Amino acid sequence: QYAETWIRPLYYKGWYHLFYQWNPDGAVWGNITWGHAVSRDLVHWLHLPLAMVPDHWYDINGVWTGSATQLPDGRIMMLYTGSTEDGVQVQLLAEPADPSDPLLRRWAKSEANPVLVPPPGVGLTDFRDPTTAWLNPADKAWRIAIGSKNQEHAGLALVYSTEDFVHYDLLPTLLHVVQGTGMWECVDFYPVSAELAAGVGLDTSAAPGPGVKHVLKASLDYDRNDYYAIGTYDPATDRWAPDDAAIDVGIGLRYDYGKFYASKTFYDPVGRRRVLWGWIGESDSERADVLKGWASLQSIPRTVLMDTKTGSNLLQWPVVEVENLRMRGKRFDGLDLQPGSVVPLDVGRATQLDIEAVFQV
């Protein structure tokens, strides 16, 4: 089957949830539904029945990227992009049909759908991928950002304000815009701190303050890469500005310089960390995908945090739970590597290897 990680992860009642775009009918694009898997440790996963299917006029051409927001009272608001029967991109609301179910196996689409349609000046197919909401400390209302582009091919993030996740006000200012970057997909917006203990992350609604910066990330549709920048968010104006305009979103740093796209983060309240997921679209052909019966991979989840030494970039590392997959290990110390030399290492027989290497120059 065809799968992409264009859906927000979530932690709820002891389970990590991963919702992902999936074609249950084959290893090619089409009939986009939401697959659903749950885990206790981010490593071992259990597949559940489909979470969302295209069954209304407003999402009949696909249930696309979404984001989950957990309110202070525990309720979950899931916003996602639907493609209507006319191919228009709209934003939709769904909530758990049974909040007492920790596996969240059934979802109820709001009778108010669609809750958002493309505003004037935005293309009907250039309005997608709502972020997780954050609480603005200035007016105590929720904010979401949605990716788009303007007629000059500048990538941008629109900002909406809401109090009930049904009614929204489009704010007069953009969260950010960068010329020449084209359509912004899967926008992500979250705080990081240079002053917290190593590995500790911040909740999405953490207010700006001393040592707190905000990361703005966009997936660029034209080159299929994920770019981010670190900057300052002003709650009074709902604008974000990069610390260094020379490495702004789309023209500077990337999460990953391999195949890595449409990523999302979530705040893990158990590990007090921010966890990053990314979709890995493979390099083989569609014919090869059909023959093997599946296409695309989910990356190993990573913790992501500010590099406290520089303050100018993020650090990433596989979540610590990955170490539970190790069955046995070998250690090789004191190896002398000369330029161009090859040092064979007897690692025994294994189908997978996890290698840690430390070099001293």
Short mmCIF file of N, CA, C and O in Angstrom, two decimals, residues 225-317:
data_model
loop_
_atom_site.label_atom_id
_atom_site.label_comp_id
_atom_site.label_asym_id
_atom_site.label_seq_id
_atom_site.Cartn_x
_atom_site.Cartn_y
_atom_site.Cartn_z
N ASN A 225 11.56 19.09 -0.38
CA ASN A 225 12.46 19.07 0.77
C ASN A 225 11.86 19.87 1.91
O ASN A 225 11.02 20.76 1.70
N ASP A 226 12.30 19.58 3.13
CA ASP A 226 11.82 20.25 4.33
C ASP A 226 12.85 21.25 4.82
O ASP A 226 13.99 20.88 5.15
N TYR A 227 12.43 22.50 4.90
CA TYR A 227 13.31 23.58 5.34
C TYR A 227 12.78 24.18 6.64
O TYR A 227 11.58 24.28 6.86
N TYR A 228 13.72 24.61 7.49
CA TYR A 228 13.31 25.27 8.72
C TYR A 228 14.20 26.46 8.99
O TYR A 228 15.30 26.60 8.43
N ALA A 229 13.74 27.33 9.88
CA ALA A 229 14.55 28.43 10.37
C ALA A 229 14.14 28.72 11.81
O ALA A 229 13.01 28.42 12.22
N ILE A 230 15.06 29.27 12.56
CA ILE A 230 14.81 29.63 13.95
C ILE A 230 14.65 31.14 14.02
O ILE A 230 15.41 31.89 13.39
N GLY A 231 13.64 31.58 14.76
CA GLY A 231 13.40 33.01 14.84
C GLY A 231 12.57 33.40 16.05
O GLY A 231 12.45 32.64 17.02
N THR A 232 11.96 34.57 15.96
CA THR A 232 11.22 35.16 17.07
C THR A 232 9.77 35.37 16.67
O THR A 232 9.48 35.91 15.61
N TYR A 233 8.89 34.91 17.53
CA TYR A 233 7.44 35.07 17.32
C TYR A 233 6.92 36.19 18.21
O TYR A 233 7.20 36.24 19.41
N ASP A 234 6.14 37.11 17.61
CA ASP A 234 5.54 38.22 18.33
C ASP A 234 4.05 37.95 18.48
O ASP A 234 3.29 38.09 17.51
N PRO A 235 3.57 37.58 19.66
CA PRO A 235 2.15 37.27 19.83
C PRO A 235 1.24 38.46 19.57
O PRO A 235 0.08 38.28 19.17
N ALA A 236 1.74 39.67 19.78
CA ALA A 236 0.90 40.85 19.59
C ALA A 236 0.53 41.07 18.13
O ALA A 236 -0.56 41.55 17.82
N THR A 237 1.43 40.69 17.23
CA THR A 237 1.17 40.87 15.80
C THR A 237 0.98 39.56 15.06
O THR A 237 0.61 39.56 13.88
N ASP A 238 1.25 38.44 15.73
CA ASP A 238 1.20 37.11 15.12
C ASP A 238 2.12 37.02 13.90
O ASP A 238 1.79 36.40 12.89
N ARG A 239 3.27 37.63 14.03
CA ARG A 239 4.30 37.54 13.00
C ARG A 239 5.52 36.85 13.57
O ARG A 239 5.82 36.95 14.75
N TRP A 240 6.22 36.17 12.68
CA TRP A 240 7.46 35.48 13.03
C TRP A 240 8.56 36.02 12.12
O TRP A 240 8.34 36.23 10.91
N ALA A 241 9.74 36.24 12.68
CA ALA A 241 10.87 36.73 11.89
C ALA A 241 12.09 35.86 12.15
O ALA A 241 12.37 35.51 13.30
N PRO A 242 12.83 35.51 11.10
CA PRO A 242 14.02 34.67 11.30
C PRO A 242 15.13 35.44 11.97
O PRO A 242 15.28 36.66 11.78
N ASP A 243 15.94 34.74 12.75
CA ASP A 243 17.11 35.38 13.35
C ASP A 243 18.12 35.78 12.29
O ASP A 243 18.83 36.78 12.44
N ASP A 244 18.20 35.01 11.22
CA ASP A 244 19.15 35.26 10.14
C ASP A 244 18.41 35.13 8.82
O ASP A 244 18.09 34.03 8.38
N ALA A 245 18.13 36.25 8.18
CA ALA A 245 17.37 36.24 6.93
C ALA A 245 18.09 35.50 5.81
O ALA A 245 17.45 35.04 4.86
N ALA A 246 19.40 35.35 5.93
CA ALA A 246 20.15 34.66 4.89
C ALA A 246 19.85 33.16 4.87
O ALA A 246 20.10 32.49 3.86
N ILE A 247 19.35 32.64 5.98
CA ILE A 247 18.97 31.22 6.05
C ILE A 247 17.50 31.11 6.45
O ILE A 247 17.13 30.33 7.31
N ASP A 248 16.68 31.90 5.77
CA ASP A 248 15.25 31.90 6.01
C ASP A 248 14.63 30.58 5.55
O ASP A 248 15.28 29.76 4.89
N VAL A 249 13.35 30.39 5.86
CA VAL A 249 12.64 29.18 5.48
C VAL A 249 12.66 29.02 3.96
O VAL A 249 12.30 29.93 3.22
N GLY A 250 13.11 27.87 3.50
CA GLY A 250 13.12 27.58 2.07
C GLY A 250 14.40 27.94 1.36
O GLY A 250 14.60 27.53 0.21
N ILE A 251 15.26 28.69 2.01
CA ILE A 251 16.52 29.08 1.36
C ILE A 251 17.73 28.75 2.23
O ILE A 251 18.87 29.04 1.86
N GLY A 252 17.48 28.13 3.39
CA GLY A 252 18.58 27.86 4.31
C GLY A 252 18.65 26.42 4.75
O GLY A 252 18.85 25.51 3.94
N LEU A 253 18.43 26.19 6.03
CA LEU A 253 18.66 24.88 6.63
C LEU A 253 17.55 23.90 6.29
O LEU A 253 16.38 24.26 6.16
N ARG A 254 17.93 22.62 6.19
CA ARG A 254 16.98 21.53 6.02
C ARG A 254 17.08 20.59 7.21
O ARG A 254 18.14 20.45 7.83
N TYR A 255 15.97 19.92 7.53
CA TYR A 255 16.01 18.88 8.55
C TYR A 255 16.96 17.76 8.17
O TYR A 255 17.68 17.21 8.99
N ASP A 256 16.93 17.41 6.88
CA ASP A 256 17.60 16.21 6.42
C ASP A 256 17.98 16.42 4.97
O ASP A 256 17.18 16.96 4.19
N TYR A 257 19.18 15.98 4.60
CA TYR A 257 19.64 16.20 3.23
C TYR A 257 19.52 14.94 2.37
O TYR A 257 20.08 14.87 1.29
N GLY A 258 18.76 13.97 2.87
CA GLY A 258 18.38 12.82 2.07
C GLY A 258 16.92 12.95 1.68
O GLY A 258 16.39 14.06 1.58
N LYS A 259 16.26 11.82 1.47
CA LYS A 259 14.83 11.84 1.16
C LYS A 259 14.06 11.95 2.48
O LYS A 259 14.02 11.01 3.27
N PHE A 260 13.44 13.08 2.69
CA PHE A 260 12.76 13.36 3.95
C PHE A 260 11.81 14.51 3.70
O PHE A 260 12.24 15.61 3.36
N TYR A 261 10.50 14.28 3.85
CA TYR A 261 9.54 15.29 3.42
C TYR A 261 8.27 15.22 4.28
O TYR A 261 8.01 14.22 4.96
N ALA A 262 7.49 16.30 4.20
CA ALA A 262 6.16 16.35 4.83
C ALA A 262 6.21 15.98 6.30
O ALA A 262 5.34 15.29 6.82
N SER A 263 7.22 16.45 7.00
CA SER A 263 7.42 16.06 8.39
C SER A 263 6.50 16.82 9.33
O SER A 263 5.97 17.89 9.00
N LYS A 264 6.31 16.24 10.49
CA LYS A 264 5.53 16.85 11.55
C LYS A 264 6.20 16.57 12.89
O LYS A 264 6.84 15.53 13.07
N THR A 265 6.02 17.48 13.84
CA THR A 265 6.47 17.25 15.20
C THR A 265 5.27 17.21 16.14
O THR A 265 4.18 17.68 15.80
N PHE A 266 5.48 16.63 17.31
CA PHE A 266 4.49 16.75 18.37
C PHE A 266 5.22 16.79 19.70
O PHE A 266 6.36 16.32 19.83
N TYR A 267 4.57 17.37 20.69
CA TYR A 267 5.15 17.42 22.04
C TYR A 267 4.72 16.18 22.80
O TYR A 267 3.53 15.89 22.92
N ASP A 268 5.71 15.44 23.29
CA ASP A 268 5.48 14.23 24.06
C ASP A 268 5.49 14.60 25.53
O ASP A 268 6.55 14.89 26.10
N PRO A 269 4.31 14.60 26.20
CA PRO A 269 4.28 15.02 27.61
C PRO A 269 4.94 14.02 28.55
O PRO A 269 5.32 14.39 29.66
N VAL A 270 5.07 12.77 28.12
CA VAL A 270 5.70 11.76 28.97
C VAL A 270 7.21 11.97 28.99
O VAL A 270 7.83 12.04 30.06
N GLY A 271 7.81 12.06 27.82
CA GLY A 271 9.25 12.27 27.74
C GLY A 271 9.67 13.72 27.80
O GLY A 271 10.87 14.02 27.77
N ARG A 272 8.70 14.63 27.90
CA ARG A 272 8.98 16.08 27.91
C ARG A 272 9.94 16.44 26.78
O ARG A 272 10.97 17.06 26.98
N ARG A 273 9.56 16.05 25.59
CA ARG A 273 10.42 16.24 24.43
C ARG A 273 9.56 16.52 23.20
O ARG A 273 8.37 16.21 23.18
N ARG A 274 10.18 17.09 22.18
CA ARG A 274 9.52 17.26 20.90
C ARG A 274 10.04 16.17 19.96
O ARG A 274 11.24 16.00 19.80
N VAL A 275 9.11 15.47 19.34
CA VAL A 275 9.43 14.33 18.50
C VAL A 275 9.09 14.65 17.05
O VAL A 275 8.00 15.15 16.76
N LEU A 276 10.01 14.35 16.17
CA LEU A 276 9.89 14.65 14.74
C LEU A 276 9.69 13.38 13.94
O LEU A 276 10.43 12.40 14.11
N TRP A 277 8.69 13.40 13.05
CA TRP A 277 8.45 12.32 12.11
C TRP A 277 8.63 12.85 10.69
O TRP A 277 8.32 14.00 10.41
N GLY A 278 9.06 12.00 9.78
CA GLY A 278 9.16 12.40 8.39
C GLY A 278 8.81 11.26 7.46
O GLY A 278 8.96 10.08 7.80
N TRP A 279 8.32 11.62 6.31
CA TRP A 279 7.97 10.65 5.27
C TRP A 279 9.17 10.46 4.34
O TRP A 279 9.76 11.42 3.86
N ILE A 280 9.54 9.20 4.10
CA ILE A 280 10.63 8.87 3.20
C ILE A 280 10.04 8.27 1.93
O ILE A 280 9.60 7.12 1.92
N GLY A 281 10.01 9.07 0.87
CA GLY A 281 9.57 8.56 -0.43
C GLY A 281 10.75 7.87 -1.10
O GLY A 281 11.79 8.47 -1.34
N GLU A 282 10.59 6.61 -1.40
CA GLU A 282 11.73 5.83 -1.88
C GLU A 282 12.13 6.24 -3.30
O GLU A 282 11.40 6.94 -4.00
N SER A 283 13.29 5.76 -3.73
CA SER A 283 13.83 6.12 -5.04
C SER A 283 13.53 5.09 -6.11
O SER A 283 13.90 5.29 -7.27
N ASP A 284 12.88 3.98 -5.75
CA ASP A 284 12.61 2.97 -6.77
C ASP A 284 11.40 3.38 -7.62
O ASP A 284 10.74 4.39 -7.36
N SER A 285 11.13 2.62 -8.64
CA SER A 285 10.09 2.97 -9.60
C SER A 285 8.71 2.57 -9.08
O SER A 285 8.58 1.75 -8.17
N GLU A 286 7.68 3.13 -9.72
CA GLU A 286 6.31 2.76 -9.36
C GLU A 286 6.07 1.28 -9.64
O GLU A 286 5.37 0.60 -8.90
N ARG A 287 6.67 0.78 -10.73
CA ARG A 287 6.52 -0.64 -11.06
C ARG A 287 7.09 -1.52 -9.95
O ARG A 287 6.50 -2.52 -9.55
N ALA A 288 8.26 -1.10 -9.42
CA ALA A 288 8.86 -1.85 -8.32
C ALA A 288 7.97 -1.82 -7.08
O ALA A 288 7.84 -2.81 -6.37
N ASP A 289 7.35 -0.65 -6.82
CA ASP A 289 6.45 -0.54 -5.68
C ASP A 289 5.27 -1.50 -5.83
O ASP A 289 4.86 -2.16 -4.87
N VAL A 290 4.72 -1.56 -7.04
CA VAL A 290 3.57 -2.44 -7.27
C VAL A 290 3.97 -3.89 -7.05
O VAL A 290 3.22 -4.68 -6.46
N LEU A 291 5.16 -4.25 -7.51
CA LEU A 291 5.61 -5.63 -7.37
C LEU A 291 5.82 -6.01 -5.91
O LEU A 291 5.49 -7.13 -5.50
N LYS A 292 6.37 -5.10 -5.12
CA LYS A 292 6.62 -5.44 -3.71
C LYS A 292 5.39 -5.21 -2.84
O LYS A 292 5.31 -5.71 -1.72
N GLY A 293 4.41 -4.45 -3.35
CA GLY A 293 3.14 -4.31 -2.66
C GLY A 293 3.04 -3.15 -1.69
O GLY A 293 2.04 -3.00 -1.01
N TRP A 294 4.06 -2.31 -1.63
CA TRP A 294 4.02 -1.15 -0.74
C TRP A 294 4.96 -0.07 -1.25
O TRP A 294 5.85 -0.34 -2.06
N ALA A 295 4.73 1.14 -0.78
CA ALA A 295 5.56 2.27 -1.20
C ALA A 295 5.70 3.26 -0.05
O ALA A 295 4.74 3.54 0.66
N SER A 296 6.89 3.76 0.11
CA SER A 296 7.20 4.81 1.08
C SER A 296 7.38 4.26 2.50
O SER A 296 6.82 3.22 2.85
N LEU A 297 8.15 5.00 3.31
CA LEU A 297 8.50 4.57 4.66
C LEU A 297 8.22 5.69 5.65
O LEU A 297 8.22 6.87 5.28
N GLN A 298 8.03 5.31 6.90
CA GLN A 298 8.05 6.28 7.98
C GLN A 298 9.46 6.30 8.56
O GLN A 298 10.06 5.23 8.76
N SER A 299 9.97 7.47 8.81
CA SER A 299 11.31 7.55 9.41
C SER A 299 11.26 7.11 10.86
O SER A 299 10.20 7.09 11.49
N ILE A 300 12.40 6.77 11.39
CA ILE A 300 12.51 6.56 12.83
C ILE A 300 12.22 7.89 13.52
O ILE A 300 12.77 8.93 13.13
N PRO A 301 11.36 7.92 14.53
CA PRO A 301 11.09 9.19 15.21
C PRO A 301 12.36 9.74 15.86
O PRO A 301 13.20 8.99 16.36
N ARG A 302 12.46 11.06 15.84
CA ARG A 302 13.66 11.73 16.36
C ARG A 302 13.27 12.77 17.40
O ARG A 302 12.26 13.46 17.26
N THR A 303 14.08 12.92 18.42
CA THR A 303 13.95 14.08 19.28
C THR A 303 14.60 15.26 18.56
O THR A 303 15.61 15.12 17.87
N VAL A 304 14.00 16.43 18.73
CA VAL A 304 14.54 17.62 18.08
C VAL A 304 14.55 18.75 19.10
O VAL A 304 13.60 18.94 19.86
N LEU A 305 15.65 19.47 19.15
CA LEU A 305 15.81 20.55 20.13
C LEU A 305 16.84 21.55 19.64
O LEU A 305 17.57 21.31 18.67
N MET A 306 16.88 22.66 20.32
CA MET A 306 17.83 23.73 19.97
C MET A 306 19.26 23.30 20.27
O MET A 306 19.54 22.65 21.29
N ASP A 307 20.17 23.65 19.36
CA ASP A 307 21.60 23.48 19.63
C ASP A 307 22.02 24.61 20.56
O ASP A 307 22.16 25.76 20.14
N THR A 308 22.22 24.28 21.83
CA THR A 308 22.50 25.32 22.81
C THR A 308 23.88 25.94 22.64
O THR A 308 24.15 27.02 23.17
N LYS A 309 24.76 25.26 21.91
CA LYS A 309 26.10 25.82 21.70
C LYS A 309 26.10 26.96 20.70
O LYS A 309 26.88 27.91 20.80
N THR A 310 25.22 26.85 19.69
CA THR A 310 25.21 27.87 18.64
C THR A 310 23.95 28.73 18.68
O THR A 310 24.01 29.92 18.36
N GLY A 311 22.82 28.14 19.04
CA GLY A 311 21.56 28.86 19.02
C GLY A 311 21.05 29.14 17.63
O GLY A 311 20.04 29.84 17.46
N SER A 312 21.72 28.61 16.61
CA SER A 312 21.36 28.93 15.23
C SER A 312 20.79 27.75 14.46
O SER A 312 20.38 27.91 13.31
N ASN A 313 20.75 26.58 15.08
CA ASN A 313 20.26 25.40 14.36
C ASN A 313 19.70 24.40 15.36
O ASN A 313 19.84 24.56 16.58
N LEU A 314 19.06 23.36 14.84
CA LEU A 314 18.48 22.32 15.66
C LEU A 314 19.39 21.10 15.69
O LEU A 314 20.19 20.89 14.79
N LEU A 315 19.23 20.29 16.73
CA LEU A 315 19.88 19.00 16.83
C LEU A 315 18.81 17.92 16.79
O LEU A 315 17.71 18.09 17.32
N GLN A 316 19.13 16.80 16.16
CA GLN A 316 18.21 15.68 16.07
C GLN A 316 18.93 14.39 16.45
O GLN A 316 20.12 14.25 16.20
N TRP A 317 18.15 13.48 17.04
CA TRP A 317 18.71 12.17 17.40
C TRP A 317 17.56 11.18 17.50
O TRP A 317 16.47 11.54 17.97
#
